[in-house]
C-alpha cells in the first residue's frame, strides 16, 4: 500500500478528494460493514452515495438544525448545571464533553435520552464507540488483518461489550420507530418520508445503518474538538481574555446565546474553534482513496503517477502542521484565521493571500463530495458550548499534577494536546476548574429556559 504525504500542500488535496469521477473511497471502508449493507459513510459507489447523502443531508438543513437546537440546548444546560455543582473542583473535560456530545448525538439521531451525563449505566456506550473505531481502524490501515479474520478475534474478545452496544442501539431504534415520524426533531423525522418501508432485519435496515453512522461519527469528533479548544484556551491567557471579551460583549444575557446573527458575528470564537480543529484534528487517520475501478486512464495526481490498486491520501494532521502553509504550526494562534487588520494595502494583500492558502488547506472536515455532512451542526454545538461556558464561568487549568494531564510530553511539545489515532482520536484531560461568574445567574436562566 502506498501513500502520498502532503509535502507540497496545494494540489494533492483537491486532486484526491474533489475528483469523484476518478477517485473513490478505498475498499478498506467497505470492510467496516457487515452483511453487505452500506451507509453514507462507507459506500463506494458514487450514485448510491449521492442518493444516501441527499437523504442524510435533510437532517442538516438550516430548518432541521433550527428545529433540533432546543434539544441541543437542553443537553448543554445539563452540562452547565453540572459545572456549577462541581465549581472550583477539577473537571476532566475528555469525560465531561464526551458524555455531553454522545447525549446530543443520540438526541439528534433518534431523539433518544441516553443520559450518560447524569447516569452511570449507559456510559459504556462512548467507550464501546471508541472500541469500534479502534477495531475498524486496524482493518482500514492493515486490510490484510481483515483477510485473516482479525475482526472475528476482536468480536470474540469484546463479545460482551459489542452485544451490549448493539442491543442498546436496537432499543434506541425500536423505541423511535414506535413513535410518530415527527414526534422528535431528529434525523429520523427528517428522513422518514424517504425511507423504504423495510421488511429487512433490524440490523440490516437503512435506519439502523445511518443512525449507527450518526452515533459513531457525530459524538466522538465533536467532543474532541471542544476538548481541544478548552485545552488550548486554558493555557493561553491572551486568547482566553480576547474570547471572553467577545462573548461577554456580544450577548446581553445567557438566554440569547443561540444560533443567529449574534453568534455568527463572533469571529474570534470561530477562529478559536478552527485553530483547535487545525491543531488537533478529531479525525486523524489517513482517509484512503483509490482509483475508480471502471476508470481506465492512467491516474496522475499532482505529478505523481498512481499505479492501479494503490491506496493514497493526505494526512490531515500532517497537512495542518505544514509550516509552509501554517507558520508556527505548533502554536495555538486563532488570529491566523481572522481577516487582515493592517492599514498597509500591500501587507493586507499578502495577509489575505496567506489566509487563502490556509483556508484552501483546512481539511479537518475533509473536502469534496465525501466531506463531513455534520459540519454545520459541529460548529453550532462547539460554539454554543464554548460561548455558554464563558458566559457563566471563568475557567483555568487545574493546578498541580492534574493540570498537566493531556499535555503532549513524549514528543517534547507540552503545549500540544496529546491524542492517539483510532480513526477518530482518544485523549485524556485537560482538567479544568470552573468559577461561576458573580454577575450572571445560571440558576435563574435555567429556570427561564425550563
Ligand atoms: C468537529 C466535528 C467533526 C469532524 C472534525 C468531522 C470530520 C469528518 C471527516 C474528516 C469526514 C470524512 C471521513 C472520510 O472521508 O472517511 C467526515 C465524514 C462524515 N461525518 Fe463528520 N466530523 C465531525 C462531526 C460530525 C457530526 C456532528 C456528524 C453527524 C451527526 C458527522 C457525520 C459524518 C458523516 C455521516 C460522514 C460521512 C459523509 C460522506 O461520506 O458523505 N460528523 N467527518
mmCIF file of C-alpha atoms in Angstrom, residues 16-397:
data_model
loop_
_atom_site.group_PDB
_atom_site.id
_atom_site.type_symbol
_atom_site.label_atom_id
_atom_site.label_comp_id
_atom_site.label_asym_id
_atom_site.label_seq_id
_atom_site.Cartn_x
_atom_site.Cartn_y
_atom_site.Cartn_z
ATOM 1 C CA UNK A 16 -7.708 13.338 -4.425
ATOM 2 C CA UNK A 17 -10.802 14.450 -2.549
ATOM 3 C CA UNK A 18 -12.558 16.558 -5.174
ATOM 4 C CA UNK A 19 -12.182 14.146 -8.038
ATOM 5 C CA UNK A 20 -15.076 11.731 -7.613
ATOM 6 C CA UNK A 21 -15.273 10.879 -11.332
ATOM 7 C CA UNK A 22 -11.931 9.103 -10.987
ATOM 8 C CA UNK A 23 -11.252 8.669 -7.285
ATOM 9 C CA UNK A 24 -13.364 6.875 -4.702
ATOM 10 C CA UNK A 25 -13.104 5.882 -1.069
ATOM 11 C CA UNK A 26 -10.793 2.900 -0.695
ATOM 12 C CA UNK A 27 -12.110 -0.654 -0.390
ATOM 13 C CA UNK A 28 -10.971 -0.567 3.248
ATOM 14 C CA UNK A 29 -14.143 1.402 4.047
ATOM 15 C CA UNK A 30 -16.256 -1.496 2.855
ATOM 16 C CA UNK A 31 -14.515 -3.730 5.359
ATOM 17 C CA UNK A 32 -16.244 -1.700 8.063
ATOM 18 C CA UNK A 33 -19.634 -3.098 7.147
ATOM 19 C CA UNK A 34 -21.209 -6.449 7.784
ATOM 20 C CA UNK A 35 -23.961 -8.183 5.791
ATOM 21 C CA UNK A 36 -23.146 -6.118 2.677
ATOM 22 C CA UNK A 37 -25.369 -3.200 3.768
ATOM 23 C CA UNK A 38 -23.675 0.168 3.310
ATOM 24 C CA UNK A 39 -24.179 3.546 4.931
ATOM 25 C CA UNK A 40 -23.479 7.034 3.582
ATOM 26 C CA UNK A 41 -20.047 6.754 5.181
ATOM 27 C CA UNK A 42 -18.761 3.533 3.698
ATOM 28 C CA UNK A 43 -20.482 3.112 0.360
ATOM 29 C CA UNK A 44 -18.002 3.330 -2.540
ATOM 30 C CA UNK A 45 -20.487 3.538 -5.381
ATOM 31 C CA UNK A 46 -20.801 7.174 -6.470
ATOM 32 C CA UNK A 47 -24.512 7.090 -7.383
ATOM 33 C CA UNK A 48 -25.546 5.180 -4.282
ATOM 34 C CA UNK A 49 -23.521 7.614 -2.192
ATOM 35 C CA UNK A 50 -25.179 10.630 -3.822
ATOM 36 C CA UNK A 51 -28.635 9.237 -3.048
ATOM 37 C CA UNK A 52 -27.705 8.479 0.554
ATOM 38 C CA UNK A 53 -26.004 11.823 1.017
ATOM 39 C CA UNK A 54 -29.118 13.602 -0.245
ATOM 40 C CA UNK A 55 -31.208 11.678 2.257
ATOM 41 C CA UNK A 56 -28.911 12.241 5.218
ATOM 42 C CA UNK A 57 -28.396 15.877 4.212
ATOM 43 C CA UNK A 58 -32.031 16.617 5.190
ATOM 44 C CA UNK A 59 -31.028 16.302 8.831
ATOM 45 C CA UNK A 60 -28.527 19.157 8.423
ATOM 46 C CA UNK A 61 -30.632 21.652 6.510
ATOM 47 C CA UNK A 62 -30.979 25.024 8.240
ATOM 48 C CA UNK A 63 -34.589 24.161 9.030
ATOM 49 C CA UNK A 64 -33.763 20.817 10.627
ATOM 50 C CA UNK A 65 -30.923 22.267 12.690
ATOM 51 C CA UNK A 66 -33.180 25.083 13.914
ATOM 52 C CA UNK A 67 -35.813 22.533 14.925
ATOM 53 C CA UNK A 68 -33.207 20.451 16.734
ATOM 54 C CA UNK A 69 -31.498 23.331 18.568
ATOM 55 C CA UNK A 70 -33.783 23.391 21.656
ATOM 56 C CA UNK A 71 -32.995 19.688 22.270
ATOM 57 C CA UNK A 72 -29.297 20.500 21.881
ATOM 58 C CA UNK A 73 -29.523 23.425 24.322
ATOM 59 C CA UNK A 74 -31.315 21.217 26.854
ATOM 60 C CA UNK A 75 -28.320 18.881 26.886
ATOM 61 C CA UNK A 76 -25.906 21.820 27.171
ATOM 62 C CA UNK A 77 -27.936 23.041 30.154
ATOM 63 C CA UNK A 78 -27.390 19.702 31.899
ATOM 64 C CA UNK A 79 -23.655 20.153 31.324
ATOM 65 C CA UNK A 80 -23.705 23.742 32.667
ATOM 66 C CA UNK A 81 -25.626 22.682 35.761
ATOM 67 C CA UNK A 82 -23.035 20.011 36.442
ATOM 68 C CA UNK A 83 -20.212 22.524 36.073
ATOM 69 C CA UNK A 84 -21.966 24.668 38.644
ATOM 70 C CA UNK A 85 -22.235 21.726 41.022
ATOM 71 C CA UNK A 86 -18.547 20.948 40.636
ATOM 72 C CA UNK A 87 -17.428 24.609 40.820
ATOM 73 C CA UNK A 88 -13.838 25.080 41.898
ATOM 74 C CA UNK A 89 -13.067 21.364 41.560
ATOM 75 C CA UNK A 90 -11.022 19.987 38.641
ATOM 76 C CA UNK A 91 -13.208 18.577 35.867
ATOM 77 C CA UNK A 92 -11.830 16.107 33.319
ATOM 78 C CA UNK A 93 -13.059 17.629 30.055
ATOM 79 C CA UNK A 94 -12.497 14.479 27.991
ATOM 80 C CA UNK A 95 -15.100 12.715 30.113
ATOM 81 C CA UNK A 96 -17.442 15.638 30.634
ATOM 82 C CA UNK A 97 -17.615 16.672 26.986
ATOM 83 C CA UNK A 98 -17.595 13.058 25.802
ATOM 84 C CA UNK A 99 -20.814 12.449 27.728
ATOM 85 C CA UNK A 100 -22.361 15.707 26.539
ATOM 86 C CA UNK A 101 -21.547 15.031 22.872
ATOM 87 C CA UNK A 102 -22.881 11.468 22.877
ATOM 88 C CA UNK A 103 -26.103 12.568 24.600
ATOM 89 C CA UNK A 104 -26.543 15.244 21.935
ATOM 90 C CA UNK A 105 -25.931 12.878 19.045
ATOM 91 C CA UNK A 106 -28.356 10.276 20.479
ATOM 92 C CA UNK A 107 -30.975 13.022 20.522
ATOM 93 C CA UNK A 108 -30.006 14.015 17.004
ATOM 94 C CA UNK A 109 -30.069 10.527 15.536
ATOM 95 C CA UNK A 110 -33.101 9.018 17.206
ATOM 96 C CA UNK A 111 -34.484 11.507 19.742
ATOM 97 C CA UNK A 112 -33.234 9.181 22.479
ATOM 98 C CA UNK A 113 -32.412 10.158 26.091
ATOM 99 C CA UNK A 114 -29.126 8.329 26.511
ATOM 100 C CA UNK A 115 -28.403 10.335 29.679
ATOM 101 C CA UNK A 116 -24.724 9.481 30.011
ATOM 102 C CA UNK A 117 -24.291 12.917 31.561
ATOM 103 C CA UNK A 118 -26.417 12.048 34.544
ATOM 104 C CA UNK A 119 -26.378 8.241 34.789
ATOM 105 C CA UNK A 120 -23.640 5.686 35.010
ATOM 106 C CA UNK A 121 -25.330 2.742 33.266
ATOM 107 C CA UNK A 122 -25.066 3.925 29.638
ATOM 108 C CA UNK A 123 -21.527 5.248 29.992
ATOM 109 C CA UNK A 124 -20.170 2.104 28.410
ATOM 110 C CA UNK A 125 -21.640 3.467 25.154
ATOM 111 C CA UNK A 126 -18.937 6.065 24.308
ATOM 112 C CA UNK A 127 -16.266 3.550 25.365
ATOM 113 C CA UNK A 128 -17.780 0.947 23.026
ATOM 114 C CA UNK A 129 -17.799 3.515 20.194
ATOM 115 C CA UNK A 130 -14.100 4.142 20.719
ATOM 116 C CA UNK A 131 -13.517 0.409 20.645
ATOM 117 C CA UNK A 132 -15.394 0.090 17.365
ATOM 118 C CA UNK A 133 -13.242 2.906 15.911
ATOM 119 C CA UNK A 134 -10.123 1.139 17.146
ATOM 120 C CA UNK A 135 -11.052 -2.200 15.565
ATOM 121 C CA UNK A 136 -12.253 -0.584 12.301
ATOM 122 C CA UNK A 137 -9.059 1.466 12.115
ATOM 123 C CA UNK A 138 -6.939 -1.674 12.092
ATOM 124 C CA UNK A 139 -8.777 -3.020 9.021
ATOM 125 C CA UNK A 140 -8.655 0.440 7.412
ATOM 126 C CA UNK A 141 -4.861 0.626 7.619
ATOM 127 C CA UNK A 142 -3.993 -3.080 7.502
ATOM 128 C CA UNK A 143 -6.651 -4.785 5.361
ATOM 129 C CA UNK A 144 -4.554 -7.936 5.499
ATOM 130 C CA UNK A 145 -5.708 -8.374 9.118
ATOM 131 C CA UNK A 146 -9.283 -8.350 7.903
ATOM 132 C CA UNK A 147 -8.453 -11.098 5.418
ATOM 133 C CA UNK A 148 -7.182 -13.278 8.219
ATOM 134 C CA UNK A 149 -10.376 -12.503 10.160
ATOM 135 C CA UNK A 150 -8.771 -10.448 12.932
ATOM 136 C CA UNK A 151 -12.170 -8.769 13.361
ATOM 137 C CA UNK A 152 -13.580 -12.121 14.456
ATOM 138 C CA UNK A 153 -10.871 -12.342 17.087
ATOM 139 C CA UNK A 154 -11.860 -8.892 18.345
ATOM 140 C CA UNK A 155 -15.543 -9.878 18.169
ATOM 141 C CA UNK A 156 -14.723 -12.829 20.390
ATOM 142 C CA UNK A 157 -12.619 -10.842 22.878
ATOM 143 C CA UNK A 158 -15.076 -7.959 23.106
ATOM 144 C CA UNK A 159 -18.231 -10.021 22.579
ATOM 145 C CA UNK A 160 -19.998 -8.810 25.727
ATOM 146 C CA UNK A 161 -19.288 -5.095 25.097
ATOM 147 C CA UNK A 162 -20.258 -5.382 21.430
ATOM 148 C CA UNK A 163 -23.515 -7.160 22.181
ATOM 149 C CA UNK A 164 -24.410 -4.639 24.879
ATOM 150 C CA UNK A 165 -23.638 -1.786 22.462
ATOM 151 C CA UNK A 166 -25.716 -3.290 19.660
ATOM 152 C CA UNK A 167 -28.637 -4.151 21.952
ATOM 153 C CA UNK A 168 -28.742 -0.569 23.173
ATOM 154 C CA UNK A 169 -28.800 0.787 19.613
ATOM 155 C CA UNK A 170 -31.520 -1.737 18.802
ATOM 156 C CA UNK A 171 -33.510 -0.429 21.757
ATOM 157 C CA UNK A 172 -32.976 3.144 20.575
ATOM 158 C CA UNK A 173 -34.140 2.357 17.039
ATOM 159 C CA UNK A 174 -37.150 0.357 18.215
ATOM 160 C CA UNK A 175 -38.310 2.994 20.651
ATOM 161 C CA UNK A 176 -38.033 5.631 17.927
ATOM 162 C CA UNK A 177 -39.924 3.547 15.374
ATOM 163 C CA UNK A 178 -42.702 3.133 17.930
ATOM 164 C CA UNK A 179 -43.280 6.908 17.923
ATOM 165 C CA UNK A 180 -44.871 9.072 15.276
ATOM 166 C CA UNK A 181 -42.414 10.051 12.498
ATOM 167 C CA UNK A 182 -42.433 13.656 13.597
ATOM 168 C CA UNK A 183 -42.614 13.133 17.340
ATOM 169 C CA UNK A 184 -38.993 14.328 17.721
ATOM 170 C CA UNK A 185 -36.931 16.906 15.788
ATOM 171 C CA UNK A 186 -34.317 14.266 14.939
ATOM 172 C CA UNK A 187 -32.619 12.597 11.961
ATOM 173 C CA UNK A 188 -35.391 10.026 11.728
ATOM 174 C CA UNK A 189 -38.039 12.716 11.436
ATOM 175 C CA UNK A 190 -36.069 14.463 8.640
ATOM 176 C CA UNK A 191 -35.668 11.333 6.540
ATOM 177 C CA UNK A 192 -38.662 9.149 7.414
ATOM 178 C CA UNK A 193 -40.603 10.334 4.323
ATOM 179 C CA UNK A 194 -37.918 8.917 2.028
ATOM 180 C CA UNK A 195 -37.109 5.657 3.782
ATOM 181 C CA UNK A 196 -38.045 2.366 2.157
ATOM 182 C CA UNK A 197 -40.797 0.524 4.012
ATOM 183 C CA UNK A 198 -38.470 -2.151 5.195
ATOM 184 C CA UNK A 199 -39.047 -5.759 5.870
ATOM 185 C CA UNK A 200 -35.302 -6.212 6.366
ATOM 186 C CA UNK A 201 -33.865 -7.429 9.635
ATOM 187 C CA UNK A 202 -33.409 -4.527 12.024
ATOM 188 C CA UNK A 203 -29.602 -4.697 11.870
ATOM 189 C CA UNK A 204 -29.658 -4.584 8.043
ATOM 190 C CA UNK A 205 -32.120 -1.696 7.753
ATOM 191 C CA UNK A 206 -31.336 1.766 6.392
ATOM 192 C CA UNK A 207 -32.443 3.445 9.645
ATOM 193 C CA UNK A 208 -30.078 1.216 11.575
ATOM 194 C CA UNK A 209 -27.072 1.791 9.311
ATOM 195 C CA UNK A 210 -27.420 5.552 9.046
ATOM 196 C CA UNK A 211 -28.314 6.042 12.717
ATOM 197 C CA UNK A 212 -25.265 3.995 13.633
ATOM 198 C CA UNK A 213 -23.050 6.260 11.481
ATOM 199 C CA UNK A 214 -24.502 9.348 13.134
ATOM 200 C CA UNK A 215 -23.858 7.983 16.594
ATOM 201 C CA UNK A 216 -20.308 6.989 15.831
ATOM 202 C CA UNK A 217 -19.306 9.906 13.568
ATOM 203 C CA UNK A 218 -21.058 12.721 15.401
ATOM 204 C CA UNK A 219 -20.261 12.129 19.074
ATOM 205 C CA UNK A 220 -16.587 11.470 19.493
ATOM 206 C CA UNK A 221 -15.469 14.003 16.878
ATOM 207 C CA UNK A 222 -17.312 16.991 18.333
ATOM 208 C CA UNK A 223 -16.197 16.001 21.831
ATOM 209 C CA UNK A 224 -12.567 16.098 20.678
ATOM 210 C CA UNK A 225 -12.990 19.499 19.004
ATOM 211 C CA UNK A 226 -14.496 21.013 22.163
ATOM 212 C CA UNK A 227 -11.987 19.353 24.482
ATOM 213 C CA UNK A 228 -9.034 20.570 22.411
ATOM 214 C CA UNK A 229 -10.446 24.120 22.454
ATOM 215 C CA UNK A 230 -10.648 24.020 26.277
ATOM 216 C CA UNK A 231 -7.100 22.667 26.424
ATOM 217 C CA UNK A 232 -5.631 25.497 24.354
ATOM 218 C CA UNK A 233 -7.744 28.295 25.839
ATOM 219 C CA UNK A 234 -6.897 27.273 29.402
ATOM 220 C CA UNK A 235 -3.197 27.595 28.528
ATOM 221 C CA UNK A 236 -3.242 30.868 26.665
ATOM 222 C CA UNK A 237 -4.350 33.834 28.798
ATOM 223 C CA UNK A 238 -4.334 36.293 25.881
ATOM 224 C CA UNK A 239 -6.597 34.132 23.667
ATOM 225 C CA UNK A 240 -8.806 33.330 26.641
ATOM 226 C CA UNK A 241 -9.203 37.042 27.523
ATOM 227 C CA UNK A 242 -9.967 38.026 23.931
ATOM 228 C CA UNK A 243 -12.587 35.312 23.528
ATOM 229 C CA UNK A 244 -14.192 36.026 26.927
ATOM 230 C CA UNK A 245 -14.406 39.713 25.987
ATOM 231 C CA UNK A 246 -16.017 38.911 22.646
ATOM 232 C CA UNK A 247 -18.662 36.614 24.159
ATOM 233 C CA UNK A 248 -19.431 38.851 27.123
ATOM 234 C CA UNK A 249 -19.768 41.975 24.989
ATOM 235 C CA UNK A 250 -21.816 40.371 22.194
ATOM 236 C CA UNK A 251 -24.687 38.991 24.263
ATOM 237 C CA UNK A 252 -26.906 40.777 26.780
ATOM 238 C CA UNK A 253 -27.788 37.593 28.654
ATOM 239 C CA UNK A 254 -27.185 33.849 28.602
ATOM 240 C CA UNK A 255 -30.575 33.052 27.063
ATOM 241 C CA UNK A 256 -29.555 34.985 23.941
ATOM 242 C CA UNK A 257 -26.744 32.544 23.208
ATOM 243 C CA UNK A 258 -28.220 30.539 20.369
ATOM 244 C CA UNK A 259 -27.815 30.311 16.604
ATOM 245 C CA UNK A 260 -28.373 33.569 14.726
ATOM 246 C CA UNK A 261 -26.591 36.753 13.681
ATOM 247 C CA UNK A 262 -25.139 37.463 17.143
ATOM 248 C CA UNK A 263 -23.460 34.081 17.442
ATOM 249 C CA UNK A 264 -22.469 34.349 13.776
ATOM 250 C CA UNK A 265 -20.765 37.693 14.479
ATOM 251 C CA UNK A 266 -18.373 36.084 16.992
ATOM 252 C CA UNK A 267 -15.431 35.916 14.614
ATOM 253 C CA UNK A 268 -12.870 35.190 17.288
ATOM 254 C CA UNK A 269 -14.944 32.285 18.608
ATOM 255 C CA UNK A 270 -14.968 30.753 15.135
ATOM 256 C CA UNK A 271 -11.228 31.404 14.831
ATOM 257 C CA UNK A 272 -10.590 29.606 18.154
ATOM 258 C CA UNK A 273 -12.647 26.601 17.002
ATOM 259 C CA UNK A 274 -10.859 26.432 13.631
ATOM 260 C CA UNK A 275 -7.492 26.716 15.318
ATOM 261 C CA UNK A 276 -8.359 23.898 17.764
ATOM 262 C CA UNK A 277 -9.517 21.790 14.797
ATOM 263 C CA UNK A 278 -6.272 22.535 12.979
ATOM 264 C CA UNK A 279 -4.003 21.841 15.946
ATOM 265 C CA UNK A 280 -5.910 18.701 16.960
ATOM 266 C CA UNK A 281 -7.954 17.316 14.052
ATOM 267 C CA UNK A 282 -10.536 14.947 15.592
ATOM 268 C CA UNK A 283 -10.304 12.599 12.583
ATOM 269 C CA UNK A 284 -6.607 11.952 12.443
ATOM 270 C CA UNK A 285 -6.489 8.838 10.243
ATOM 271 C CA UNK A 286 -5.368 8.784 6.636
ATOM 272 C CA UNK A 287 -8.576 8.872 4.610
ATOM 273 C CA UNK A 288 -7.548 6.343 1.986
ATOM 274 C CA UNK A 289 -8.760 6.666 -1.576
ATOM 275 C CA UNK A 290 -8.298 4.576 -4.716
ATOM 276 C CA UNK A 291 -8.885 4.899 -8.441
ATOM 277 C CA UNK A 292 -12.460 4.130 -9.534
ATOM 278 C CA UNK A 293 -12.498 0.527 -10.820
ATOM 279 C CA UNK A 294 -14.089 1.441 -14.172
ATOM 280 C CA UNK A 295 -11.639 4.288 -14.867
ATOM 281 C CA UNK A 296 -9.173 3.007 -17.438
ATOM 282 C CA UNK A 297 -6.958 6.075 -17.935
ATOM 283 C CA UNK A 298 -3.656 6.366 -16.041
ATOM 284 C CA UNK A 299 -4.181 8.360 -12.838
ATOM 285 C CA UNK A 300 -1.766 11.240 -12.222
ATOM 286 C CA UNK A 301 -2.243 13.454 -9.166
ATOM 287 C CA UNK A 302 -0.044 16.453 -8.536
ATOM 288 C CA UNK A 303 2.569 14.986 -10.864
ATOM 289 C CA UNK A 304 2.559 11.572 -9.149
ATOM 290 C CA UNK A 305 1.568 8.600 -11.285
ATOM 291 C CA UNK A 306 -0.594 6.370 -9.093
ATOM 292 C CA UNK A 307 -0.379 2.696 -10.047
ATOM 293 C CA UNK A 308 -3.747 0.940 -10.165
ATOM 294 C CA UNK A 309 -4.596 -0.707 -6.842
ATOM 295 C CA UNK A 310 -2.626 1.839 -4.777
ATOM 296 C CA UNK A 311 -4.308 3.422 -1.782
ATOM 297 C CA UNK A 312 -3.458 7.074 -1.358
ATOM 298 C CA UNK A 313 -4.440 10.018 0.794
ATOM 299 C CA UNK A 314 -3.415 13.226 2.529
ATOM 300 C CA UNK A 315 -2.949 13.000 6.258
ATOM 301 C CA UNK A 316 -4.960 15.792 7.876
ATOM 302 C CA UNK A 317 -2.658 16.141 10.890
ATOM 303 C CA UNK A 318 0.477 16.494 8.775
ATOM 304 C CA UNK A 319 -1.212 18.894 6.354
ATOM 305 C CA UNK A 320 -2.470 21.012 9.265
ATOM 306 C CA UNK A 321 1.085 21.268 10.602
ATOM 307 C CA UNK A 322 2.811 22.116 7.336
ATOM 308 C CA UNK A 323 4.865 25.195 8.236
ATOM 309 C CA UNK A 324 4.824 26.452 4.642
ATOM 310 C CA UNK A 325 1.078 26.996 4.980
ATOM 311 C CA UNK A 326 0.577 27.427 8.709
ATOM 312 C CA UNK A 327 3.563 29.347 10.097
ATOM 313 C CA UNK A 328 4.456 28.291 13.670
ATOM 314 C CA UNK A 329 2.279 25.234 13.196
ATOM 315 C CA UNK A 330 2.529 24.002 16.790
ATOM 316 C CA UNK A 331 1.425 27.316 18.290
ATOM 317 C CA UNK A 332 -2.241 27.988 19.026
ATOM 318 C CA UNK A 333 -2.858 31.242 17.113
ATOM 319 C CA UNK A 334 -6.571 31.835 16.370
ATOM 320 C CA UNK A 335 -5.628 35.236 14.898
ATOM 321 C CA UNK A 336 -4.260 33.467 11.819
ATOM 322 C CA UNK A 337 -7.864 32.851 10.690
ATOM 323 C CA UNK A 338 -9.018 36.488 11.010
ATOM 324 C CA UNK A 339 -9.165 38.925 8.091
ATOM 325 C CA UNK A 340 -6.160 41.217 7.898
ATOM 326 C CA UNK A 341 -6.393 44.349 10.062
ATOM 327 C CA UNK A 342 -3.382 46.242 8.705
ATOM 328 C CA UNK A 343 -3.848 49.642 7.033
ATOM 329 C CA UNK A 344 -0.970 48.991 4.619
ATOM 330 C CA UNK A 345 -2.593 47.755 1.358
ATOM 331 C CA UNK A 346 0.460 45.696 0.322
ATOM 332 C CA UNK A 347 0.710 43.978 3.690
ATOM 333 C CA UNK A 348 -3.075 43.409 3.670
ATOM 334 C CA UNK A 349 -2.838 41.774 0.242
ATOM 335 C CA UNK A 350 -0.047 39.468 1.443
ATOM 336 C CA UNK A 351 -2.018 38.609 4.611
ATOM 337 C CA UNK A 352 -5.090 37.746 2.554
ATOM 338 C CA UNK A 353 -3.059 35.533 0.188
ATOM 339 C CA UNK A 354 -1.622 33.678 3.201
ATOM 340 C CA UNK A 355 -5.098 33.313 4.697
ATOM 341 C CA UNK A 356 -6.493 31.948 1.443
ATOM 342 C CA UNK A 357 -3.721 29.366 1.331
ATOM 343 C CA UNK A 358 -4.684 28.261 4.851
ATOM 344 C CA UNK A 359 -8.400 28.190 4.098
ATOM 345 C CA UNK A 360 -7.749 26.049 0.999
ATOM 346 C CA UNK A 361 -5.677 23.629 3.049
ATOM 347 C CA UNK A 362 -8.042 23.443 6.041
ATOM 348 C CA UNK A 363 -9.287 19.866 5.884
ATOM 349 C CA UNK A 364 -10.383 18.867 9.375
ATOM 350 C CA UNK A 365 -13.831 18.099 7.925
ATOM 351 C CA UNK A 366 -12.223 16.816 4.712
ATOM 352 C CA UNK A 367 -13.309 18.386 1.406
ATOM 353 C CA UNK A 368 -15.304 17.447 -1.679
ATOM 354 C CA UNK A 369 -18.373 15.232 -2.002
ATOM 355 C CA UNK A 370 -17.317 12.941 0.883
ATOM 356 C CA UNK A 371 -16.629 15.770 3.309
ATOM 357 C CA UNK A 372 -18.351 15.886 6.672
ATOM 358 C CA UNK A 373 -22.103 16.188 6.310
ATOM 359 C CA UNK A 374 -22.422 17.114 10.019
ATOM 360 C CA UNK A 375 -20.148 20.176 9.769
ATOM 361 C CA UNK A 376 -22.856 22.850 10.376
ATOM 362 C CA UNK A 377 -24.057 21.058 13.476
ATOM 363 C CA UNK A 378 -20.500 20.505 14.723
ATOM 364 C CA UNK A 379 -19.843 24.268 14.525
ATOM 365 C CA UNK A 380 -23.117 25.132 16.228
ATOM 366 C CA UNK A 381 -22.593 22.651 19.042
ATOM 367 C CA UNK A 382 -18.983 23.694 19.668
ATOM 368 C CA UNK A 383 -19.855 27.408 19.503
ATOM 369 C CA UNK A 384 -22.740 27.067 21.953
ATOM 370 C CA UNK A 385 -20.725 25.051 24.455
ATOM 371 C CA UNK A 386 -17.738 27.420 24.408
ATOM 372 C CA UNK A 387 -19.840 30.590 24.431
ATOM 373 C CA UNK A 388 -22.120 29.422 27.246
ATOM 374 C CA UNK A 389 -19.204 28.107 29.315
ATOM 375 C CA UNK A 390 -17.526 31.511 29.057
ATOM 376 C CA UNK A 391 -20.728 33.371 29.719
ATOM 377 C CA UNK A 392 -21.476 31.628 33.002
ATOM 378 C CA UNK A 393 -17.948 30.799 34.183
ATOM 379 C CA UNK A 394 -14.338 31.819 34.306
ATOM 380 C CA UNK A 395 -12.107 28.831 33.847
ATOM 381 C CA UNK A 396 -8.458 27.851 34.182
ATOM 382 C CA UNK A 397 -6.230 24.771 34.020
#
